[in-house]
CSV table of C-alpha atoms and ligand atoms in Angstrom, one decimal:
chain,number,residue,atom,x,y,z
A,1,UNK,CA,-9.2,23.1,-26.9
A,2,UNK,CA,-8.4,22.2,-22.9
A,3,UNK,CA,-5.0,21.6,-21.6
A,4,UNK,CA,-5.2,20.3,-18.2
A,5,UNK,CA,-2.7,20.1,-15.8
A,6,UNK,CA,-3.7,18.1,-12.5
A,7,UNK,CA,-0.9,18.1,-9.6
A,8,UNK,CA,-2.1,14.8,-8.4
A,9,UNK,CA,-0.7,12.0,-5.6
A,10,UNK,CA,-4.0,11.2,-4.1
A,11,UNK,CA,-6.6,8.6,-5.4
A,12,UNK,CA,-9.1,11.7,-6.0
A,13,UNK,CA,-6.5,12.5,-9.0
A,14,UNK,CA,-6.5,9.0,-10.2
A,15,UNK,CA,-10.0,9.0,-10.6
A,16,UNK,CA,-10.2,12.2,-12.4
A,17,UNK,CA,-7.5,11.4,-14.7
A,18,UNK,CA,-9.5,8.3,-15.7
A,19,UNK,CA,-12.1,10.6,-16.7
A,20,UNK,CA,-11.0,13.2,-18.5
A,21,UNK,CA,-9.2,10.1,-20.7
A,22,UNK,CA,-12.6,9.2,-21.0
A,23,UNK,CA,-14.2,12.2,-22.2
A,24,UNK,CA,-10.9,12.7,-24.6
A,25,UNK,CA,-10.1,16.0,-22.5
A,26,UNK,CA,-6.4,16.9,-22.7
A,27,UNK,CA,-4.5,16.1,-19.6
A,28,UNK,CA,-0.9,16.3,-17.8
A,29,UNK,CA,-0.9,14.1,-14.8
A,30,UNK,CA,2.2,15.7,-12.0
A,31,UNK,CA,3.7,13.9,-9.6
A,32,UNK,CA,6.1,15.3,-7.0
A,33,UNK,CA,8.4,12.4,-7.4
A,34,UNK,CA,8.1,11.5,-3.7
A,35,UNK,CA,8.3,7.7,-4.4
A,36,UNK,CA,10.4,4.7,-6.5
A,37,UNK,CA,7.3,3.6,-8.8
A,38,UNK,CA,4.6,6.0,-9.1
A,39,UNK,CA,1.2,4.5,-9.9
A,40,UNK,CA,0.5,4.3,-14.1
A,41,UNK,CA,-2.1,6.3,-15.7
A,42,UNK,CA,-3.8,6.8,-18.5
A,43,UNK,CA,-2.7,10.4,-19.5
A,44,UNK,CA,0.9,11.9,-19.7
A,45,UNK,CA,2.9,12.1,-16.1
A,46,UNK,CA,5.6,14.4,-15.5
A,47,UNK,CA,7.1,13.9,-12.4
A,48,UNK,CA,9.1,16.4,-10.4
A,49,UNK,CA,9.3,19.8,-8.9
A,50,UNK,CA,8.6,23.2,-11.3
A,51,UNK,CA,10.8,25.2,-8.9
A,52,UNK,CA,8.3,27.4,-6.6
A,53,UNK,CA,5.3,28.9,-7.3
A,54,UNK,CA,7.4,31.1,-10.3
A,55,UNK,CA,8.3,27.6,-12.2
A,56,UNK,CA,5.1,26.6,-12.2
A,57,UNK,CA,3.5,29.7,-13.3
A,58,UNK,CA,6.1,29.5,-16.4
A,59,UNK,CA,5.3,26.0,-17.0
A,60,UNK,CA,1.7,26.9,-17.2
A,61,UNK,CA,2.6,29.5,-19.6
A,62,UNK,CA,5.1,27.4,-22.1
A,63,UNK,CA,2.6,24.7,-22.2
A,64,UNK,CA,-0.4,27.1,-23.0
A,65,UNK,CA,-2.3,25.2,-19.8
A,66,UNK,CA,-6.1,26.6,-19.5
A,67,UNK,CA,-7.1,24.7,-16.4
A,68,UNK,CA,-4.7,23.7,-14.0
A,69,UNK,CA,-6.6,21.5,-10.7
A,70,UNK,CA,-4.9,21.1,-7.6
A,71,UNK,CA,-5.8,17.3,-6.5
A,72,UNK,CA,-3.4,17.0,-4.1
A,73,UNK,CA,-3.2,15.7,-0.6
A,74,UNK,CA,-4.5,18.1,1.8
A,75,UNK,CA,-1.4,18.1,3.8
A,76,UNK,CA,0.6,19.0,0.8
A,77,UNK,CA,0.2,22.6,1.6
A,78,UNK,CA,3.7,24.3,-0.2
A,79,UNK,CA,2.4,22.7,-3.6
A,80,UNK,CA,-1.6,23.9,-2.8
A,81,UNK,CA,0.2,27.5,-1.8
A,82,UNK,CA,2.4,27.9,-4.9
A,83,UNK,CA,-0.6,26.9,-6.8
A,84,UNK,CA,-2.8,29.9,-5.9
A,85,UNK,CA,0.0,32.2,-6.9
A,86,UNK,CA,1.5,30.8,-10.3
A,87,UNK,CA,-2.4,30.5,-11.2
A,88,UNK,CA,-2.8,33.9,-10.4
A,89,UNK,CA,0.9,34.9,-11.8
A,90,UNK,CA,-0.3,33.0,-15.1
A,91,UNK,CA,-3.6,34.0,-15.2
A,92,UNK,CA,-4.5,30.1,-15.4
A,93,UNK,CA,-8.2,29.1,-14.4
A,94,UNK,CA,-7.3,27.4,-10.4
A,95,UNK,CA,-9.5,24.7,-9.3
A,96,UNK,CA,-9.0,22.6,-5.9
A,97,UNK,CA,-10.1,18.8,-5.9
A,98,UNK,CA,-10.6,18.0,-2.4
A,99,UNK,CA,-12.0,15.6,0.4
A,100,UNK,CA,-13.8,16.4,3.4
A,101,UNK,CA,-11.9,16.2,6.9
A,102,UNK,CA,-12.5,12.9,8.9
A,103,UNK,CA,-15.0,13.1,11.3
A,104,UNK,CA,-14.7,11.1,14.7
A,105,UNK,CA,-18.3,8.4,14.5
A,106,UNK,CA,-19.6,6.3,17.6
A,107,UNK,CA,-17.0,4.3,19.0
A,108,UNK,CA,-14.3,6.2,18.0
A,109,UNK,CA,-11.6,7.2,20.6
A,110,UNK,CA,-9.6,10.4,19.3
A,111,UNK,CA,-7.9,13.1,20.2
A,112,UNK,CA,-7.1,15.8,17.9
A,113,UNK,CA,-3.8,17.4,17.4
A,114,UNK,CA,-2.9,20.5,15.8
A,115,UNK,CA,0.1,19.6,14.1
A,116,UNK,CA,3.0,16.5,14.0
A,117,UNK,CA,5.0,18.9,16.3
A,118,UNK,CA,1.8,18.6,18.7
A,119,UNK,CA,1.4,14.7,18.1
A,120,UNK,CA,4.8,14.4,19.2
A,121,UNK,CA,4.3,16.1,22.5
A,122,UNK,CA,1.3,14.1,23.1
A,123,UNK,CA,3.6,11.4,23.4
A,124,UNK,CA,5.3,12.3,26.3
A,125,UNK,CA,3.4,8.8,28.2
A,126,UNK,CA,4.6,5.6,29.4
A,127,UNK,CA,5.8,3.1,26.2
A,128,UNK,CA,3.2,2.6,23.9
A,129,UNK,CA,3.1,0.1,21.0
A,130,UNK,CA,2.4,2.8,18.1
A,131,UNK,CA,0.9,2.4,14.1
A,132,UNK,CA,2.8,5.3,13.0
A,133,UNK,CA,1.1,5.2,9.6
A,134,UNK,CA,2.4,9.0,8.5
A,135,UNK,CA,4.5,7.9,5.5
A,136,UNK,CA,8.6,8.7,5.7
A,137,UNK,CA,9.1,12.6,5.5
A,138,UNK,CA,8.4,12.9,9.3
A,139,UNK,CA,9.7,10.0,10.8
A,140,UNK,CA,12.9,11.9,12.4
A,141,UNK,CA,10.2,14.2,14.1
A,142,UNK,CA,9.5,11.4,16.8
A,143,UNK,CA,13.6,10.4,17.2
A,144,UNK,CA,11.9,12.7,20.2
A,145,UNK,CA,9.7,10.1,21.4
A,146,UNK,CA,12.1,6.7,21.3
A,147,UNK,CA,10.5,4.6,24.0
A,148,UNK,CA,8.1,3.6,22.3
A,149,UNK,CA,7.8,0.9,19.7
A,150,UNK,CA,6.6,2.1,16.4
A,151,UNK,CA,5.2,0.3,13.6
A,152,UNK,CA,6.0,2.1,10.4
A,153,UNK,CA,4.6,1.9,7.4
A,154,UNK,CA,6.2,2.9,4.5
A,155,UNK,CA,5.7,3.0,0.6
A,156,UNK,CA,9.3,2.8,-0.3
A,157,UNK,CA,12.4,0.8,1.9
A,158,UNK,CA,14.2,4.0,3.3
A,159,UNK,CA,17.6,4.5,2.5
A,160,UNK,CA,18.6,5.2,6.1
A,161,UNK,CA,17.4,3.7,8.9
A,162,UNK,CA,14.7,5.7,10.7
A,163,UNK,CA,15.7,7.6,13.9
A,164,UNK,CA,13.9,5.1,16.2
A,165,UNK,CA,15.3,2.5,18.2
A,166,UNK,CA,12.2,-0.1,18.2
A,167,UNK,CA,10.7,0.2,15.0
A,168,UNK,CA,9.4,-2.6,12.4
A,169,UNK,CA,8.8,-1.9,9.1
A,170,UNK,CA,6.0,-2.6,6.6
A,171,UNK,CA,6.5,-1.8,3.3
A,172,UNK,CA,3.1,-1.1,1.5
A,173,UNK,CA,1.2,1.0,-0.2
A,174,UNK,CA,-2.8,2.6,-0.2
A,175,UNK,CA,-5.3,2.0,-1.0
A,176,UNK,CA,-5.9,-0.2,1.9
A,177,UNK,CA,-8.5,-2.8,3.3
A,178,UNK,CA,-10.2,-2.7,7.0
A,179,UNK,CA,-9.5,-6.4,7.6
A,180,UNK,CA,-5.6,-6.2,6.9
A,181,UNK,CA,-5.4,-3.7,8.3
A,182,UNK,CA,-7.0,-4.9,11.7
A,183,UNK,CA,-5.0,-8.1,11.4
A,184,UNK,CA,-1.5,-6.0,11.4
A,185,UNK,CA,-3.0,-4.2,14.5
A,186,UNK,CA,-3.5,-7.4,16.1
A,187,UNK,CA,-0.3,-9.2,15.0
A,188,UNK,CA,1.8,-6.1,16.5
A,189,UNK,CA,-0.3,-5.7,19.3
A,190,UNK,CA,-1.0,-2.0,18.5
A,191,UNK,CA,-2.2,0.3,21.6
A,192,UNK,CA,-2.1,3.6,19.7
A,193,UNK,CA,-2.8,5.2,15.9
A,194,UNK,CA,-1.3,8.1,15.2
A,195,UNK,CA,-2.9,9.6,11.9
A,196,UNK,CA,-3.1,12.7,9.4
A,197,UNK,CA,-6.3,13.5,9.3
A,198,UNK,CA,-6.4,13.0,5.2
A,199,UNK,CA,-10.3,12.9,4.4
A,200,UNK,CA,-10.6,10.0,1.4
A,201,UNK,CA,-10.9,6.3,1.7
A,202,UNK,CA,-7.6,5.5,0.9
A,203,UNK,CA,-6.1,5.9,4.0
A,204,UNK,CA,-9.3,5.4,5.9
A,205,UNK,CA,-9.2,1.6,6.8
A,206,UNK,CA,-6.9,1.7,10.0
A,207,UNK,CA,-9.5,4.2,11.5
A,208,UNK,CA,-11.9,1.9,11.1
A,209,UNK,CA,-10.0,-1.3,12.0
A,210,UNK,CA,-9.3,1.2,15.3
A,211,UNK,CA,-12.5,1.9,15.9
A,212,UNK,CA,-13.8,-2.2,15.2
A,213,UNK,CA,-10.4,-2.7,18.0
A,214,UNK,CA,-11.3,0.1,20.5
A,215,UNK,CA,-7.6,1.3,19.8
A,216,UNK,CA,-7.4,5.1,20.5
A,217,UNK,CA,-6.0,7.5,17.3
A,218,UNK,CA,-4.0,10.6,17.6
A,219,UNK,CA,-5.6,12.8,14.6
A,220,UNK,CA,-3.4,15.4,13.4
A,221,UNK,CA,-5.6,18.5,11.5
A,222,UNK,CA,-4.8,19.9,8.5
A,223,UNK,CA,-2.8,22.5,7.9
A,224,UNK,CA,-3.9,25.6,7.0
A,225,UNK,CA,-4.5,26.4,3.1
A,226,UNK,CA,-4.7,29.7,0.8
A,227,UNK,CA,-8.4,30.5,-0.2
A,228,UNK,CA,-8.8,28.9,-3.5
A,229,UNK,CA,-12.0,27.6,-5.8
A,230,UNK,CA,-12.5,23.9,-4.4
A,231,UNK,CA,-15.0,20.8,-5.0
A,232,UNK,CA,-15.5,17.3,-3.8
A,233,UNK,CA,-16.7,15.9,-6.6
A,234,UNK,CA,-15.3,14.9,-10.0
A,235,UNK,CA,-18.4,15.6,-11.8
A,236,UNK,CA,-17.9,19.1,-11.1
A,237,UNK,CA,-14.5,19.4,-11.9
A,238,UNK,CA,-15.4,18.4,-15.4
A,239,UNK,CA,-18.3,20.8,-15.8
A,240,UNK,CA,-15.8,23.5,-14.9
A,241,UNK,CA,-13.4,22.3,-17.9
A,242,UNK,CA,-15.9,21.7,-19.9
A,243,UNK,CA,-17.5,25.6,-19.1
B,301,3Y8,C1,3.9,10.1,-4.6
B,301,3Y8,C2,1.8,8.2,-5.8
B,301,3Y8,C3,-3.7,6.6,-6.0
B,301,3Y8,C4,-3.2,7.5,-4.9
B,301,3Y8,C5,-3.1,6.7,-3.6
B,301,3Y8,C6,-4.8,9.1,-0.8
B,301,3Y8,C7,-4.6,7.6,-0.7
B,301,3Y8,C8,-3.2,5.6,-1.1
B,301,3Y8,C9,-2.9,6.4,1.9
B,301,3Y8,C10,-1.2,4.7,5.9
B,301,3Y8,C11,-1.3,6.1,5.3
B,301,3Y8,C12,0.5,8.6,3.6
B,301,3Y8,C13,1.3,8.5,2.3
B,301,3Y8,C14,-0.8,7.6,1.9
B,301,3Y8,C15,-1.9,7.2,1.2
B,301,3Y8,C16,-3.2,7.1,-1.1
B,301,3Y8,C17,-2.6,7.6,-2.5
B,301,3Y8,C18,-2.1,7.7,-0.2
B,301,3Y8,C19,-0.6,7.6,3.4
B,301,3Y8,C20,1.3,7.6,-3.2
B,301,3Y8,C21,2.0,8.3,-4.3
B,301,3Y8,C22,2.9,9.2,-3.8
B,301,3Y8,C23,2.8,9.2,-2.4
B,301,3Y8,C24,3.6,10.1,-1.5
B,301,3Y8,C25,3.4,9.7,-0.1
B,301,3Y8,C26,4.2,10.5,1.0
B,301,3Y8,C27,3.5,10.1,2.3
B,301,3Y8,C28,2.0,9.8,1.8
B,301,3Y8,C29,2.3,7.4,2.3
B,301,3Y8,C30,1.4,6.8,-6.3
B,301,3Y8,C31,1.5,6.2,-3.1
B,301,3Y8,C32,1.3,8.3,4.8
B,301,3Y8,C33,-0.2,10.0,3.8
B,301,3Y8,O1,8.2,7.9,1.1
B,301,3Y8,C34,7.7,9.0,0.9
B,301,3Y8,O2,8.4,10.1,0.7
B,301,3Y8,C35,6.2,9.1,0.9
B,301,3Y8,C36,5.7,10.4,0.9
B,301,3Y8,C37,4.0,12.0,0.7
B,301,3Y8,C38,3.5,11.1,3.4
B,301,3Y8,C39,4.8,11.2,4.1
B,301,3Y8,O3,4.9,12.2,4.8
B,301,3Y8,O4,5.7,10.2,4.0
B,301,3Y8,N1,2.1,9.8,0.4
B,301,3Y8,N2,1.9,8.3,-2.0
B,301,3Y8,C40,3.2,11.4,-5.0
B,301,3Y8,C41,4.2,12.3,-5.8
B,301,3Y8,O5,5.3,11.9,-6.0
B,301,3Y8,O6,3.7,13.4,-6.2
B,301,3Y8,O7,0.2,6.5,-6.2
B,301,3Y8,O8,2.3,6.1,-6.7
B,301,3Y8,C42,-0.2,8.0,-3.4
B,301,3Y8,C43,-1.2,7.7,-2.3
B,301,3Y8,N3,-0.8,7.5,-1.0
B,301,3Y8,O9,-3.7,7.1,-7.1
B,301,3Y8,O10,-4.3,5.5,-5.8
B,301,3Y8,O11,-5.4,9.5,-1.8
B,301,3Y8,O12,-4.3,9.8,0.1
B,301,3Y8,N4,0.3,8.2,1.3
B,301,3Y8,C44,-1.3,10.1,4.9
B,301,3Y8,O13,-2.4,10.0,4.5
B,301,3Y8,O14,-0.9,10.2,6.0
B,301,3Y8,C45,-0.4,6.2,4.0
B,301,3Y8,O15,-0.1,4.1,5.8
B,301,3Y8,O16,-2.2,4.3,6.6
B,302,NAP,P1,4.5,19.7,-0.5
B,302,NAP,O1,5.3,19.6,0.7
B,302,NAP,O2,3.3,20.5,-0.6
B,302,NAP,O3,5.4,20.2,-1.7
B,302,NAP,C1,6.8,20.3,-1.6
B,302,NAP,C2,7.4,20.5,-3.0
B,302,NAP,O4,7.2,19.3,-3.8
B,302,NAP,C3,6.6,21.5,-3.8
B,302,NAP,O5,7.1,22.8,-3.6
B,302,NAP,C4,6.9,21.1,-5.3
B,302,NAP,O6,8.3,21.4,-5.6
B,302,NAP,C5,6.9,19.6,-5.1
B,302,NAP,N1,5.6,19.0,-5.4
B,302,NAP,C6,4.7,18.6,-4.5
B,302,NAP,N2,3.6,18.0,-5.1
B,302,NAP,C7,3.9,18.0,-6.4
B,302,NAP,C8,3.2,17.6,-7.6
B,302,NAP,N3,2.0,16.9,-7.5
B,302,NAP,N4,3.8,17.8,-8.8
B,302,NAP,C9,5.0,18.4,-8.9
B,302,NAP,N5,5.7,18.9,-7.9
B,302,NAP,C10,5.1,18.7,-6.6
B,302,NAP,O7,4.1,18.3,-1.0
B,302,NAP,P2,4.2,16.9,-0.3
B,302,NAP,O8,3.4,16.9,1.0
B,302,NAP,O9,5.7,16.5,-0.2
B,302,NAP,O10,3.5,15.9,-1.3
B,302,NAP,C11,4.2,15.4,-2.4
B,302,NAP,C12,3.2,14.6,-3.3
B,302,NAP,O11,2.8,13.5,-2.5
B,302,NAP,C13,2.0,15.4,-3.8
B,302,NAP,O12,1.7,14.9,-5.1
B,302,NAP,C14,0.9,14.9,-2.8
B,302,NAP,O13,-0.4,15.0,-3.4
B,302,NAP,C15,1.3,13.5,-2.5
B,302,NAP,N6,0.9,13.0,-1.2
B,302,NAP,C16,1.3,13.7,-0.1
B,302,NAP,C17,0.8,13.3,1.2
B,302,NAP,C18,1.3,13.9,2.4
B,302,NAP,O14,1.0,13.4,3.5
B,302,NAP,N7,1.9,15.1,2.4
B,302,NAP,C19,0.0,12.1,1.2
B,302,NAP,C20,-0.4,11.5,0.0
B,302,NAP,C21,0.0,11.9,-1.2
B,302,NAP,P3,8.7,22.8,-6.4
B,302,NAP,O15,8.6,23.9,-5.4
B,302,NAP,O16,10.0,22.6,-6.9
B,302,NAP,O17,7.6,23.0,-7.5
């Protein structure tokens, strides 16, 4: 009999979750614990670290785990890395649920960025009015950058205040909609996205509200990731349970 693990955090995770309920397969939903409420689901969530690549490769063994699929978000890249080697360590079945890059379409105005150290250099202009929309854990990078004015949204309220003198905050969480989305733009008067470059639809409105606003986006690329067996598509993570 299966006993799926699925590090998840990304609506790719959700959905697969939902299936394997479906098809009565045996799943552990993981969350890092990153935020106040994660979302419910309808298989068992443990929540939390495992303590490097070498806790997880135990937890896979104490909880006799025969497929363990890596769902997270592509910028999650210490997780996706400790996954290769505790499946490897354990001897655990590895399988990477993933979604494409973003690619820029007609009427699209970005410029790509290697990394948030990069985006932050790129701001070295005159004051812009700025949708940072890059969550909370690299907020104090662009304390570099304070003459702008940054909109920040956020999933949780922080518990300090972030490191940039003219800032408002949103407190919301994905999946979002293109027309809120553009209406925020347009309430804060919004000159410049800056963006990971994610892949999904979750976090894919503002680029289009951008795009619909001729509002330019500074796309940060992925980092890089360990080779590992990946798919886009859920159908084929269930086959490869099921196999
Ligand atoms: C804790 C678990 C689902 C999953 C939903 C996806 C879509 C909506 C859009 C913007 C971009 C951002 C952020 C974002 C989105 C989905 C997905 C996604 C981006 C939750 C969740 C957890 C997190 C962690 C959180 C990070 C933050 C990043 C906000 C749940 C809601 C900016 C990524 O405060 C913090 O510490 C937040 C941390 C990692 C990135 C950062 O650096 O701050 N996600 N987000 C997961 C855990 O504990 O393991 O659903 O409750 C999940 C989702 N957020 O099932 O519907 O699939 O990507 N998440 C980015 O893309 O840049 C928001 O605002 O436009
Ligand atoms: P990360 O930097 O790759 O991982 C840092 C540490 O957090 C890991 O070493 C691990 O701790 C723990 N961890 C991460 N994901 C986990 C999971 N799903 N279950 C259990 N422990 C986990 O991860 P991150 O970028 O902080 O992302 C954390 C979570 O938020 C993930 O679920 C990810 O899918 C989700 N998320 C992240 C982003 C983003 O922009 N980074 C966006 C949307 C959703 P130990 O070493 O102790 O095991």
């Amino acid at each position: 009999m299966q006993n799926i693990l699925v590090l998840g955090g990304t609506i790719e995770a959700t959905r697969l979750v939902a299936e394997l309920a479906r098809a009565g397969l045996p799943a552990t939903l993981s969350y890092a614990g990153r935020v106040d409420r994660p979302k419910p689901q309808p298989v068992p969530v443990r929540v939390g670290g495992f303590g490097g690549a070498d806790g997880l490769a135990q937890y896979l063994r104490t909880h006799h785990i025969t497929h363990l699929v890596d769902a997270t978000h592509p910028f999650a890249a210490t997780i996706s890395t400790n996954a290769v080697r505790a499946a490897r360590l354990a001897g655990t079945p590895l399988l990477a649920l993933t979604r494409p890059a973003w690619i820029a379409g007609d009427g699209d105005l970005w410029t790509h960025v290697a990394d948030i150290p990069a985006a932050v250099a790129a701001l070295n202009v005159p004051r812009r009015t700025i949708m940072l929309a890059l969550g909370r854990m690299h907020l104090h990078a662009f304390a570099a950058r304070p003459a702008h004015r940054y909109l920040l949204r956020l999933v949780d309220p922080p518990q300090t205040p972030p490191p940039l003198p003219d800032h408002h905050i949103i407190i919301d969480r994905g999946p979002f909609d293109v027309t809120s989305d553009k209406g925020l733009m347009q309430a804060h008067g919004i000159d410049l996205v800056v963006s990971k470059n994610a892949g999904g639809t979750g976090a894919q409105a503002k680029l289009i509200a951008a795009r619909q606003l001729q509002i330019p986006v500074l796309m940060i690329d992925r980092p890089a990731l360990p080779d590992r067996a990946q798919t886009h598509d859920i159908a084929s993570v269930l086959d490869w349970v099921r196999s």
